[in-house]
mmCIF file of C-alpha atoms (C1' of nucleotides) in Angstrom:
data_model
loop_
_atom_site.group_PDB
_atom_site.id
_atom_site.type_symbol
_atom_site.label_atom_id
_atom_site.label_comp_id
_atom_site.label_asym_id
_atom_site.label_seq_id
_atom_site.Cartn_x
_atom_site.Cartn_y
_atom_site.Cartn_z
ATOM 1 C CA UNK A 1388 1.686 27.776 1.431
ATOM 2 C CA UNK A 1389 -1.944 28.146 -0.774
ATOM 3 C CA UNK A 1390 -3.008 25.085 -2.351
ATOM 4 C CA UNK A 1391 -5.770 25.165 -3.999
ATOM 5 C CA UNK A 1392 -8.396 21.596 -6.023
ATOM 6 C CA UNK A 1393 -6.331 22.676 -8.888
ATOM 7 C CA UNK A 1394 -6.053 19.249 -10.683
ATOM 8 C CA UNK A 1395 -9.834 18.031 -9.631
ATOM 9 C CA UNK A 1396 -11.402 18.277 -13.541
ATOM 10 C CA UNK A 1397 -14.158 16.844 -15.004
ATOM 11 C CA UNK A 1398 -14.524 13.110 -15.438
ATOM 12 C CA UNK A 1399 -12.991 10.852 -17.801
ATOM 13 C CA UNK A 1400 -15.179 8.442 -18.965
ATOM 14 C CA UNK A 1401 -15.141 4.868 -17.481
ATOM 15 C CA UNK A 1402 -12.368 2.467 -18.064
ATOM 16 C CA UNK A 1403 -10.333 4.103 -19.435
ATOM 17 C CA UNK A 1404 -6.922 4.133 -17.172
ATOM 18 C CA UNK A 1405 -6.329 5.017 -13.864
ATOM 19 C CA UNK A 1406 -8.688 7.547 -12.070
ATOM 20 C CA UNK A 1407 -6.528 10.949 -11.373
ATOM 21 C CA UNK A 1408 -8.361 14.219 -9.722
ATOM 22 C CA UNK A 1409 -5.700 15.065 -6.513
ATOM 23 C CA UNK A 1410 -2.329 15.276 -5.768
ATOM 24 C CA UNK A 1411 -3.382 12.637 -3.026
ATOM 25 C CA UNK A 1412 -5.248 10.441 -6.054
ATOM 26 C CA UNK A 1413 -2.196 10.380 -7.736
ATOM 27 C CA UNK A 1414 -0.209 8.912 -5.300
ATOM 28 C CA UNK A 1415 -2.563 6.604 -5.201
ATOM 29 C CA UNK A 1416 -2.025 5.033 -8.396
ATOM 30 C CA UNK A 1417 1.209 5.608 -8.640
ATOM 31 C CA UNK A 1418 2.437 3.888 -5.820
ATOM 32 C CA UNK A 1419 0.263 0.935 -7.428
ATOM 33 C CA UNK A 1420 3.220 0.544 -10.112
ATOM 34 C CA UNK A 1421 6.246 0.260 -7.174
ATOM 35 C CA UNK A 1422 3.750 -2.329 -6.052
ATOM 36 C CA UNK A 1423 3.722 -4.014 -9.492
ATOM 37 C CA UNK A 1424 7.618 -3.560 -10.504
ATOM 38 C CA UNK A 1425 7.746 -4.751 -6.718
ATOM 39 C CA UNK A 1426 6.202 -7.825 -7.524
ATOM 40 C CA UNK A 1427 8.956 -8.795 -9.703
ATOM 41 C CA UNK A 1428 11.494 -9.604 -7.062
ATOM 42 C CA UNK A 1429 7.942 -10.733 -4.805
ATOM 43 C CA UNK A 1430 8.488 -8.126 -2.749
ATOM 44 C CA UNK A 1431 6.195 -5.867 -1.438
ATOM 45 C CA UNK A 1432 5.721 -2.228 -0.095
ATOM 46 C CA UNK A 1433 5.907 -2.950 3.482
ATOM 47 C CA UNK A 1434 9.284 -4.919 2.451
ATOM 48 C CA UNK A 1435 10.995 -2.871 0.299
ATOM 49 C CA UNK A 1436 10.481 0.092 3.382
ATOM 50 C CA UNK A 1437 11.857 -1.983 5.807
ATOM 51 C CA UNK A 1438 15.075 -3.146 3.301
ATOM 52 C CA UNK A 1439 15.514 0.360 2.486
ATOM 53 C CA UNK A 1440 15.981 1.427 6.080
ATOM 54 C CA UNK A 1441 18.647 -1.688 6.879
ATOM 55 C CA UNK A 1442 19.793 -0.502 3.551
ATOM 56 C CA UNK A 1443 20.984 2.521 4.528
ATOM 57 C CA UNK A 1444 22.930 0.711 8.042
ATOM 58 C CA UNK A 1445 21.894 -1.909 10.686
ATOM 59 C CA UNK A 1446 18.842 -0.840 12.876
ATOM 60 C CA UNK A 1447 17.294 -1.768 16.015
ATOM 61 C CA UNK A 1448 13.959 -3.154 16.092
ATOM 62 C CA UNK A 1449 12.460 -0.783 18.206
ATOM 63 C CA UNK A 1450 13.232 2.426 15.775
ATOM 64 C CA UNK A 1451 11.706 0.758 12.861
ATOM 65 C CA UNK A 1452 8.000 1.280 13.907
ATOM 66 C CA UNK A 1453 8.022 4.475 14.782
ATOM 67 C CA UNK A 1454 10.001 5.061 11.461
ATOM 68 C CA UNK A 1455 7.005 3.144 9.594
ATOM 69 C CA UNK A 1456 4.868 4.004 11.231
ATOM 70 C CA UNK A 1457 3.236 1.159 12.041
ATOM 71 C CA UNK A 1458 2.805 -0.404 15.848
ATOM 72 C CA UNK A 1459 5.409 -2.871 17.394
ATOM 73 C CA UNK A 1460 3.160 -5.435 16.297
ATOM 74 C CA UNK A 1461 3.378 -5.559 12.145
ATOM 75 C CA UNK A 1462 8.145 -5.266 12.745
ATOM 76 C CA UNK A 1463 7.401 -8.308 14.090
ATOM 77 C CA UNK A 1464 5.468 -9.872 11.089
ATOM 78 C CA UNK A 1465 7.885 -7.686 8.488
ATOM 79 C CA UNK A 1466 10.905 -9.138 9.614
ATOM 80 C CA UNK A 1467 9.405 -12.256 10.008
ATOM 81 C CA UNK A 1468 9.156 -12.519 6.395
ATOM 82 C CA UNK A 1469 11.441 -11.836 6.007
ATOM 83 C CA UNK A 1470 13.927 -13.374 7.720
ATOM 84 C CA UNK A 1471 12.239 -16.635 6.586
ATOM 85 C CA UNK A 1472 13.682 -15.615 2.871
ATOM 86 C CA UNK A 1473 16.839 -14.391 4.390
ATOM 87 C CA UNK A 1474 16.938 -11.504 3.679
ATOM 88 C CA UNK A 1475 17.635 -10.154 6.869
ATOM 89 C CA UNK A 1476 19.912 -10.855 9.914
ATOM 90 C CA UNK A 1477 18.119 -10.732 13.350
ATOM 91 C CA UNK A 1478 20.423 -10.855 16.908
ATOM 92 C CA UNK A 1479 20.442 -9.452 20.549
ATOM 93 C CA UNK A 1480 22.076 -6.781 21.628
ATOM 94 C CA UNK A 1481 24.790 -7.093 23.686
ATOM 95 C CA UNK A 1482 24.958 -5.361 26.470
ATOM 96 C CA UNK A 1483 20.778 -4.816 26.860
ATOM 97 C CA UNK A 1484 19.082 -8.294 25.177
ATOM 98 C CA UNK A 1485 15.949 -6.798 25.538
ATOM 99 C CA UNK A 1486 17.155 -4.797 22.299
ATOM 100 C CA UNK A 1487 17.052 -7.017 18.732
ATOM 101 C CA UNK A 1488 20.062 -6.022 16.088
ATOM 102 C CA UNK A 1489 18.431 -6.051 12.179
ATOM 103 C CA UNK A 1490 20.949 -6.223 9.274
ATOM 104 C CA UNK A 1491 20.741 -6.786 6.234
ATOM 105 C CA UNK A 1492 22.385 -10.182 5.273
ATOM 106 C CA UNK A 1493 24.220 -9.933 1.465
ATOM 107 C CA UNK A 1494 21.259 -12.009 -0.078
ATOM 108 C CA UNK A 1495 19.151 -8.629 1.132
ATOM 109 C CA UNK A 1496 21.668 -6.541 0.017
ATOM 110 C CA UNK A 1497 21.564 -7.566 -3.554
ATOM 111 C CA UNK A 1498 17.481 -7.518 -3.736
ATOM 112 C CA UNK A 1499 17.060 -4.070 -2.330
ATOM 113 C CA UNK A 1500 20.037 -2.501 -5.279
ATOM 114 C CA UNK A 1501 18.024 -5.169 -7.915
ATOM 115 C CA UNK A 1502 14.335 -3.507 -6.354
ATOM 116 C CA UNK A 1503 15.582 -0.608 -6.596
ATOM 117 C CA UNK A 1504 17.116 0.062 -9.718
ATOM 118 C CA UNK A 1505 14.059 -1.578 -11.587
ATOM 119 C CA UNK A 1506 11.388 0.000 -9.485
ATOM 120 C CA UNK A 1507 13.273 3.326 -10.735
ATOM 121 C CA UNK A 1508 13.135 2.322 -14.168
ATOM 122 C CA UNK A 1509 9.834 2.061 -13.751
ATOM 123 C CA UNK A 1510 9.198 4.800 -12.780
ATOM 124 C CA UNK A 1511 11.484 6.566 -15.657
ATOM 125 C CA UNK A 1512 10.122 4.343 -18.437
ATOM 126 C CA UNK A 1513 6.133 5.574 -17.259
ATOM 127 C CA UNK A 1514 7.348 9.628 -16.411
ATOM 128 C CA UNK A 1515 8.915 8.563 -20.104
ATOM 129 C CA UNK A 1516 5.173 9.747 -21.761
ATOM 130 C CA UNK A 1517 5.605 12.599 -20.842
ATOM 131 C CA UNK A 1518 7.468 15.526 -22.934
ATOM 132 C CA UNK A 1519 11.263 15.248 -22.572
ATOM 133 C CA UNK A 1520 11.154 17.906 -19.780
ATOM 134 C CA UNK A 1521 8.423 17.162 -18.472
ATOM 135 C CA UNK A 1522 9.565 13.243 -18.270
ATOM 136 C CA UNK A 1523 13.571 15.407 -16.590
ATOM 137 C CA UNK A 1524 10.792 16.927 -13.722
ATOM 138 C CA UNK A 1525 9.133 15.263 -12.346
ATOM 139 C CA UNK A 1526 11.774 12.364 -11.631
ATOM 140 C CA UNK A 1527 13.545 15.122 -10.185
ATOM 141 C CA UNK A 1528 10.854 16.962 -8.337
ATOM 142 C CA UNK A 1529 11.388 12.882 -6.736
ATOM 143 C CA UNK A 1530 14.216 13.863 -5.051
ATOM 144 C CA UNK A 1531 12.597 16.511 -3.704
ATOM 145 C CA UNK A 1532 9.620 14.587 -2.046
ATOM 146 C CA UNK A 1533 12.480 12.925 -0.570
ATOM 147 C CA UNK A 1534 13.871 15.898 1.301
ATOM 148 C CA UNK A 1535 10.627 17.547 2.169
ATOM 149 C CA UNK A 1536 9.278 14.432 4.008
ATOM 150 C CA UNK A 1537 12.997 14.116 5.732
ATOM 151 C CA UNK A 1538 12.642 18.093 6.842
ATOM 152 C CA UNK A 1539 9.358 17.228 8.063
ATOM 153 C CA UNK A 1540 9.721 14.063 9.836
ATOM 154 C CA UNK A 1541 13.337 16.546 11.352
ATOM 155 C CA UNK A 1542 10.407 18.913 12.730
ATOM 156 C CA UNK A 1543 7.949 16.864 14.522
ATOM 157 C CA UNK A 1544 11.099 14.558 15.527
ATOM 158 C CA UNK A 1545 10.945 15.812 19.420
ATOM 159 C CA UNK A 1546 14.344 16.630 20.951
ATOM 160 C CA UNK B 456 15.641 10.326 -21.355
ATOM 161 C CA UNK B 457 18.642 9.133 -19.585
ATOM 162 C CA UNK B 458 17.782 7.745 -16.565
ATOM 163 C CA UNK B 459 20.925 6.696 -13.406
ATOM 164 C CA UNK B 460 20.356 6.093 -10.135
ATOM 165 C CA UNK B 461 21.017 9.682 -9.108
ATOM 166 C CA UNK B 462 20.031 9.676 -5.477
ATOM 167 C CA UNK B 463 21.784 7.275 -3.885
ATOM 168 C CA UNK B 464 23.312 9.111 -1.854
ATOM 169 C CA UNK B 465 25.585 8.635 1.487
ATOM 170 C CA UNK B 466 23.950 6.076 4.024
ATOM 171 C CA UNK B 467 22.100 8.906 6.947
ATOM 172 C CA UNK B 468 22.070 8.746 10.318
ATOM 173 C CA UNK B 469 20.062 5.409 11.648
ATOM 174 C CA UNK B 470 17.030 6.344 13.290
ATOM 175 C CA UNK B 471 16.640 10.433 11.209
ATOM 176 C CA UNK B 472 13.450 9.169 9.906
ATOM 177 C CA UNK B 473 11.816 7.545 6.746
ATOM 178 C CA UNK B 474 14.672 6.127 4.702
ATOM 179 C CA UNK B 475 14.677 8.443 0.717
ATOM 180 C CA UNK B 476 17.271 6.959 -1.525
ATOM 181 C CA UNK B 477 15.763 6.666 -5.292
ATOM 182 C CA UNK B 478 12.448 7.864 -7.323
ATOM 183 C CA UNK B 479 10.979 4.910 -6.284
ATOM 184 C CA UNK B 480 11.869 4.908 -2.118
ATOM 185 C CA UNK B 481 10.642 8.128 -2.122
ATOM 186 C CA UNK B 482 7.379 7.387 -3.891
ATOM 187 C CA UNK B 483 7.262 4.957 -1.479
ATOM 188 C CA UNK B 484 7.368 6.727 1.833
ATOM 189 C CA UNK B 485 4.542 9.208 -0.202
ATOM 190 C CA UNK B 486 1.843 6.613 0.025
ATOM 191 C CA UNK B 487 2.907 6.123 3.271
ATOM 192 C CA UNK B 488 1.924 9.171 4.302
ATOM 193 C CA UNK B 489 -0.988 8.646 1.676
ATOM 194 C CA UNK B 490 -2.568 6.250 3.946
ATOM 195 C CA UNK B 491 -1.992 7.721 7.422
ATOM 196 C CA UNK B 492 -3.688 10.789 5.342
ATOM 197 C CA UNK B 493 -6.388 8.522 4.660
ATOM 198 C CA UNK B 494 -6.424 6.876 8.570
ATOM 199 C CA UNK B 495 -8.718 9.538 9.420
ATOM 200 C CA UNK B 496 -11.452 8.280 7.013
ATOM 201 C CA UNK B 497 -10.776 5.500 7.799
ATOM 202 C CA UNK B 498 -9.948 4.820 4.607
ATOM 203 C CA UNK B 499 -7.848 1.839 2.613
ATOM 204 C CA UNK B 500 -6.030 3.092 -0.483
ATOM 205 C CA UNK B 501 -7.202 0.280 -2.517
ATOM 206 C CA UNK B 502 -10.055 1.870 -1.099
ATOM 207 C CA UNK B 503 -9.820 5.204 -1.747
ATOM 208 C CA UNK B 504 -8.469 4.249 -5.823
ATOM 209 C CA UNK B 505 -12.764 2.687 -6.040
ATOM 210 C CA UNK B 506 -13.989 5.892 -5.065
ATOM 211 C CA UNK B 507 -11.952 7.447 -7.026
ATOM 212 C CA UNK B 508 -13.113 5.707 -9.713
ATOM 213 C CA UNK B 509 -16.460 6.007 -9.725
ATOM 214 C CA UNK B 510 -16.574 9.013 -8.504
ATOM 215 C CA UNK B 511 -15.596 10.249 -12.422
ATOM 216 C CA UNK B 512 -19.045 8.203 -12.971
ATOM 217 C CA UNK B 513 -20.955 4.637 -11.639
ATOM 218 C CA UNK B 514 -18.313 1.664 -13.331
ATOM 219 C CA UNK B 515 -18.657 -1.743 -14.390
ATOM 220 C CA UNK B 516 -16.704 -3.967 -12.005
ATOM 221 C CA UNK B 517 -15.459 -5.982 -14.563
ATOM 222 C CA UNK B 518 -13.683 -2.503 -15.502
ATOM 223 C CA UNK B 519 -11.798 -2.117 -11.649
ATOM 224 C CA UNK B 520 -9.728 -5.041 -11.601
ATOM 225 C CA UNK B 521 -8.023 -4.160 -14.450
ATOM 226 C CA UNK B 522 -8.171 -0.596 -13.822
ATOM 227 C CA UNK B 523 -7.002 -0.736 -10.058
ATOM 228 C CA UNK B 524 -4.549 -3.878 -11.956
ATOM 229 C CA UNK B 525 -6.141 -6.263 -8.806
ATOM 230 C CA UNK B 526 -8.653 -9.917 -9.024
ATOM 231 C CA UNK B 527 -11.407 -9.548 -9.737
ATOM 232 C CA UNK B 528 -11.768 -11.555 -6.457
ATOM 233 C CA UNK B 529 -10.020 -8.474 -4.512
ATOM 234 C CA UNK B 530 -13.073 -6.217 -6.120
ATOM 235 C CA UNK B 531 -15.216 -8.592 -4.699
ATOM 236 C CA UNK B 532 -12.907 -7.896 -1.601
ATOM 237 C CA UNK B 533 -12.627 -3.613 -1.278
ATOM 238 C CA UNK B 534 -16.315 -3.868 -2.590
ATOM 239 C CA UNK B 535 -17.728 -5.649 -0.301
ATOM 240 C CA UNK B 536 -16.251 -3.563 2.257
ATOM 241 C CA UNK B 537 -17.612 -0.636 0.724
ATOM 242 C CA UNK B 538 -21.481 -1.604 0.364
ATOM 243 C CA UNK B 539 -21.094 -2.781 4.510
ATOM 244 C CA UNK B 540 -19.779 0.751 4.732
ATOM 245 C CA UNK B 541 -23.312 2.222 3.101
ATOM 246 C CA UNK B 542 -20.539 4.235 0.464
ATOM 247 C CA UNK B 543 -21.035 2.312 -3.223
ATOM 248 C CA UNK B 544 -24.270 1.270 -3.984
ATOM 249 C CA UNK B 545 -24.189 -2.201 -6.099
ATOM 250 C CA UNK B 546 -27.011 -4.467 -8.318
ATOM 251 C CA UNK B 547 -26.837 -5.805 -12.017
ATOM 252 C CA UNK B 548 -27.113 -4.281 -14.631
ATOM 253 C CA UNK B 549 -30.265 -4.584 -16.746
ATOM 254 C CA UNK B 550 -29.498 -6.285 -20.308
ATOM 255 C CA UNK B 551 -26.628 -8.438 -18.866
ATOM 256 C CA UNK B 552 -27.019 -9.552 -15.802
ATOM 257 C CA UNK B 553 -23.762 -11.054 -15.310
ATOM 258 C CA UNK B 554 -22.119 -7.842 -14.691
ATOM 259 C CA UNK B 555 -22.120 -5.324 -11.757
ATOM 260 C CA UNK B 556 -23.232 -1.593 -11.547
ATOM 261 C CA UNK B 557 -21.372 0.296 -9.726
ATOM 262 C CA UNK B 558 -21.925 3.467 -8.079
ATOM 263 C CA UNK B 559 -21.438 5.392 -5.295
ATOM 264 C CA UNK B 560 -23.697 6.774 -2.794
ATOM 265 C CA UNK B 561 -24.103 9.650 -1.144
ATOM 266 C CA UNK B 562 -22.448 9.887 1.782
ATOM 267 C CA UNK B 563 -19.453 7.652 -0.746
ATOM 268 C CA UNK B 564 -19.448 11.329 -2.915
ATOM 269 C CA UNK B 565 -19.050 13.132 1.021
ATOM 270 C CA UNK B 566 -16.161 10.499 1.841
ATOM 271 C CA UNK B 567 -14.167 10.722 -0.934
ATOM 272 C CA UNK B 568 -14.512 14.655 -1.741
ATOM 273 C CA UNK B 569 -13.243 15.133 2.073
ATOM 274 C CA UNK B 570 -10.305 12.419 1.766
ATOM 275 C CA UNK B 571 -9.095 13.707 -2.061
ATOM 276 C CA UNK B 572 -9.115 17.151 0.353
ATOM 277 C CA UNK B 573 -7.752 16.020 3.910
ATOM 278 C CA UNK B 574 -4.769 13.991 1.796
ATOM 279 C CA UNK B 575 -4.232 17.039 -0.694
ATOM 280 C CA UNK B 576 -3.919 19.688 2.319
ATOM 281 C CA UNK B 577 -1.496 16.430 3.689
ATOM 282 C CA UNK B 578 0.735 16.492 0.731
ATOM 283 C CA UNK B 579 0.435 19.634 0.791
ATOM 284 C CA UNK B 580 2.043 20.073 4.435
ATOM 285 C CA UNK B 581 5.256 18.257 3.995
ATOM 286 C CA UNK B 582 5.352 20.208 0.026
ATOM 287 C CA UNK B 583 5.477 23.131 2.737
ATOM 288 C CA UNK B 584 9.259 22.243 4.412
ATOM 289 C CA UNK B 585 10.988 23.133 1.204
ATOM 290 C CA UNK B 586 11.520 26.298 -0.169
ATOM 291 C CA UNK B 587 8.661 28.293 -1.922
ATOM 292 C CA UNK B 588 9.094 27.645 -5.543
ATOM 293 C CA UNK B 589 9.614 24.036 -4.546
ATOM 294 C CA UNK B 590 7.025 22.971 -2.440
ATOM 295 C CA UNK B 591 4.924 24.782 -5.437
ATOM 296 C CA UNK B 592 7.092 22.452 -7.782
ATOM 297 C CA UNK B 593 6.703 18.920 -6.131
ATOM 298 C CA UNK B 594 2.924 19.688 -6.201
ATOM 299 C CA UNK B 595 2.636 20.742 -9.683
ATOM 300 C CA UNK B 596 4.079 17.414 -10.308
ATOM 301 C CA UNK B 597 2.020 15.912 -8.717
ATOM 302 C CA UNK B 598 -0.247 16.288 -12.463
ATOM 303 C CA UNK B 599 2.287 15.677 -13.788
ATOM 304 C CA UNK B 600 2.484 12.838 -13.005
ATOM 305 C CA UNK B 601 -1.314 11.844 -13.662
ATOM 306 C CA UNK B 602 -0.962 12.725 -16.711
ATOM 307 C CA UNK B 603 1.990 10.284 -17.551
ATOM 308 C CA UNK B 604 0.365 7.491 -15.631
ATOM 309 C CA UNK B 605 -2.739 8.096 -17.918
ATOM 310 C CA UNK B 606 -0.354 8.152 -21.059
ATOM 311 C CA UNK B 607 0.851 4.934 -20.338
ATOM 312 C CA UNK B 608 -2.319 3.586 -19.484
ATOM 313 C CA UNK B 609 -3.306 4.757 -22.641
ATOM 314 C CA UNK B 610 0.164 3.413 -24.945
ATOM 315 C CA UNK B 611 -0.400 -0.370 -22.857
ATOM 316 C CA UNK B 612 -4.931 -0.658 -23.671
ATOM 317 C CA UNK B 613 -5.454 -2.721 -27.223
ATOM 318 C CA UNK B 614 -7.515 -1.566 -29.618
ATOM 319 C "C1'" DT C 604 -19.085 -22.592 -24.458
ATOM 320 C "C1'" DA C 605 -17.068 -17.883 -23.004
ATOM 321 C "C1'" DT C 606 -17.893 -14.404 -19.938
ATOM 322 C "C1'" DT C 607 -18.973 -11.960 -14.705
ATOM 323 C "C1'" DG C 608 -18.846 -12.009 -10.856
ATOM 324 C "C1'" DT C 609 -17.816 -15.190 -5.807
ATOM 325 C "C1'" DT C 610 -16.820 -18.185 -2.951
ATOM 326 C "C1'" DA C 611 -13.207 -20.941 -0.837
ATOM 327 C "C1'" DT C 612 -8.437 -20.948 1.271
ATOM 328 C "C1'" DA C 613 -4.728 -18.831 2.024
ATOM 329 C "C1'" DC C 614 -0.482 -15.369 3.192
ATOM 330 C "C1'" DT C 615 0.357 -10.035 4.615
ATOM 331 C "C1'" DC C 616 0.213 -6.067 6.873
ATOM 332 C "C1'" DT C 617 -1.959 -3.758 9.963
ATOM 333 C "C1'" DA C 618 -4.391 -3.455 15.184
ATOM 334 C "C1'" DT C 619 -5.032 -3.986 19.987
ATOM 335 C "C1'" DA C 620 -4.289 -6.970 23.911
ATOM 336 C "C1'" DA C 621 -1.774 -9.358 26.443
ATOM 337 C "C1'" DC C 622 2.957 -11.589 27.216
ATOM 338 C "C1'" DT C 623 7.207 -12.458 28.110
ATOM 339 C "C1'" DA C 624 12.293 -11.577 28.557
ATOM 340 C "C1'" DT C 625 15.114 -7.980 29.789
ATOM 341 C "C1'" DA C 626 16.468 -4.051 32.355
ATOM 342 C "C1'" DT D 1221 7.701 -0.698 37.519
ATOM 343 C "C1'" DA D 1222 9.544 0.093 33.155
ATOM 344 C "C1'" DT D 1223 11.029 -0.979 28.323
ATOM 345 C "C1'" DA D 1224 11.653 -3.929 23.833
ATOM 346 C "C1'" DG D 1225 9.319 -7.024 21.696
ATOM 347 C "C1'" DT D 1226 6.745 -11.183 20.428
ATOM 348 C "C1'" DT D 1227 2.251 -13.645 20.407
ATOM 349 C "C1'" DA D 1228 -2.968 -14.095 20.466
ATOM 350 C "C1'" DT D 1229 -6.301 -13.010 17.210
ATOM 351 C "C1'" DA D 1230 -8.911 -10.030 13.164
ATOM 352 C "C1'" DG D 1231 -9.872 -7.624 9.762
ATOM 353 C "C1'" DA D 1232 -8.617 -5.702 5.114
ATOM 354 C "C1'" DG D 1233 -6.362 -6.664 1.277
ATOM 355 C "C1'" DT D 1234 -4.047 -10.044 -2.135
ATOM 356 C "C1'" DA D 1235 -3.574 -14.303 -4.928
ATOM 357 C "C1'" DT D 1236 -5.227 -19.585 -6.778
ATOM 358 C "C1'" DA D 1237 -8.693 -22.185 -7.596
ATOM 359 C "C1'" DA D 1238 -13.087 -23.366 -8.483
ATOM 360 C "C1'" DC D 1239 -18.200 -22.486 -8.851
ATOM 361 C "C1'" DA D 1240 -22.256 -20.049 -10.281
ATOM 362 C "C1'" DA D 1241 -24.990 -17.504 -12.480
ATOM 363 C "C1'" DT D 1242 -26.000 -15.651 -17.423
ATOM 364 C "C1'" DA D 1243 -25.325 -14.698 -22.306
#
DNA sequence: TATTGTTATACTCTATAACTATA
DNA sequence: TATAGTTATAGAGTATAACAATA
C-alpha cells in the first residue's frame, strides 16, 4: 500500500477545536473522547482495555502484559485498582501456584457492558456530525481497524 | 443515525492479540499503538496533542485546557515537560501579562513532524494487514473522523 | 472582584530494579 | 536456575484546592 501524508493541510485558526492534522493526530484526539466517555463510569483507558480482555474470558496475568504492551508491574498496578473496586477477582492457579488467574466479577461484567455502550454511543454521536453515509462508514471502519489490529498482532506472534 | 452494537461477536481464544469487541475497544487499542509509535520520539500522547496544536500556530495557555479537555494545572504539567526538553517556548503576553503565549521551538517543530510521520507510517503498516481497498479505506476514514471531531467541537462551542 | 496561571497534594499508569514464591 | 508476579521507587498526567499575579 502506498502512503502519503494527505491530510496535513492549512493551519486552522487557534482555539478552534481539537488539532486534526494527520492520521496519528486524529487518533490521538479520538482516544481523548474515549477517555471522556469512560470517565462517566470512573474508568481509565488502561482499565477499560483490561476489562475488555477479561470480558472475553478469564486470563492469566502472565499473558496480560504482552497483550496490553506494558510491563508486568504495570499490570499489577491496574489490577490492584480493579480489585479494590471489586471489578475483578484474583487467585492462584491450581497446578502452578506462581500463576495468577483473573476473571471479571458480576459487577465487573456489568461495568464493562455499560462502558462499551457508553463509549460506542458517544462515538456514534460524534460520527453523527458527518453526512449520513459517512457517519455510518466511519463507524464501520472501526470494525475493520479491529480486524487490522488482530491480523497485525497475529503476524507478530511467535509460532 | 441508528446505532447497534454490531461488532460484539463471539469471544476469541484468550492470549490472542488485543481485545477488539466494540468501537470503543478498537479505539482504545488503536490509541495504544499510537502511544507505542510515539515512544520512538520519547513523546507521550498528551505531549503529542499539545505539539499538534502548537504546530498549527502559537497559542495562549488559557485556550489549551479547553482544547485538550483537561484542567489548567494539567496544562502546566505537560508544558513543563516540553519546556524542559526545549520543544516549546513560554512567555508572558504583552498587553495582558496574566496570559502565557506558547509556541514551538525549531526543535519542537522538527519533533512533531517526525512524530506525525512515524505515527502515520505505523498506522499505515497496521492498515496494510487488510485487503488493499480496505487498507486505503480505513486510513481515509480517519480523515473523516477528523472532520467529525471538528464539527462536533464546533457545535459545542459557545457563540 | 474576576481572570490567568501556578503550586501543593494525591491518585493512576508507566518503567526499571530488586525481590519473593514456586517450579 | 528459571518463571510468575510483586514491591520499591521515580516520572508523567490527571484532578481538586489554595494561592499569586494581573486586570
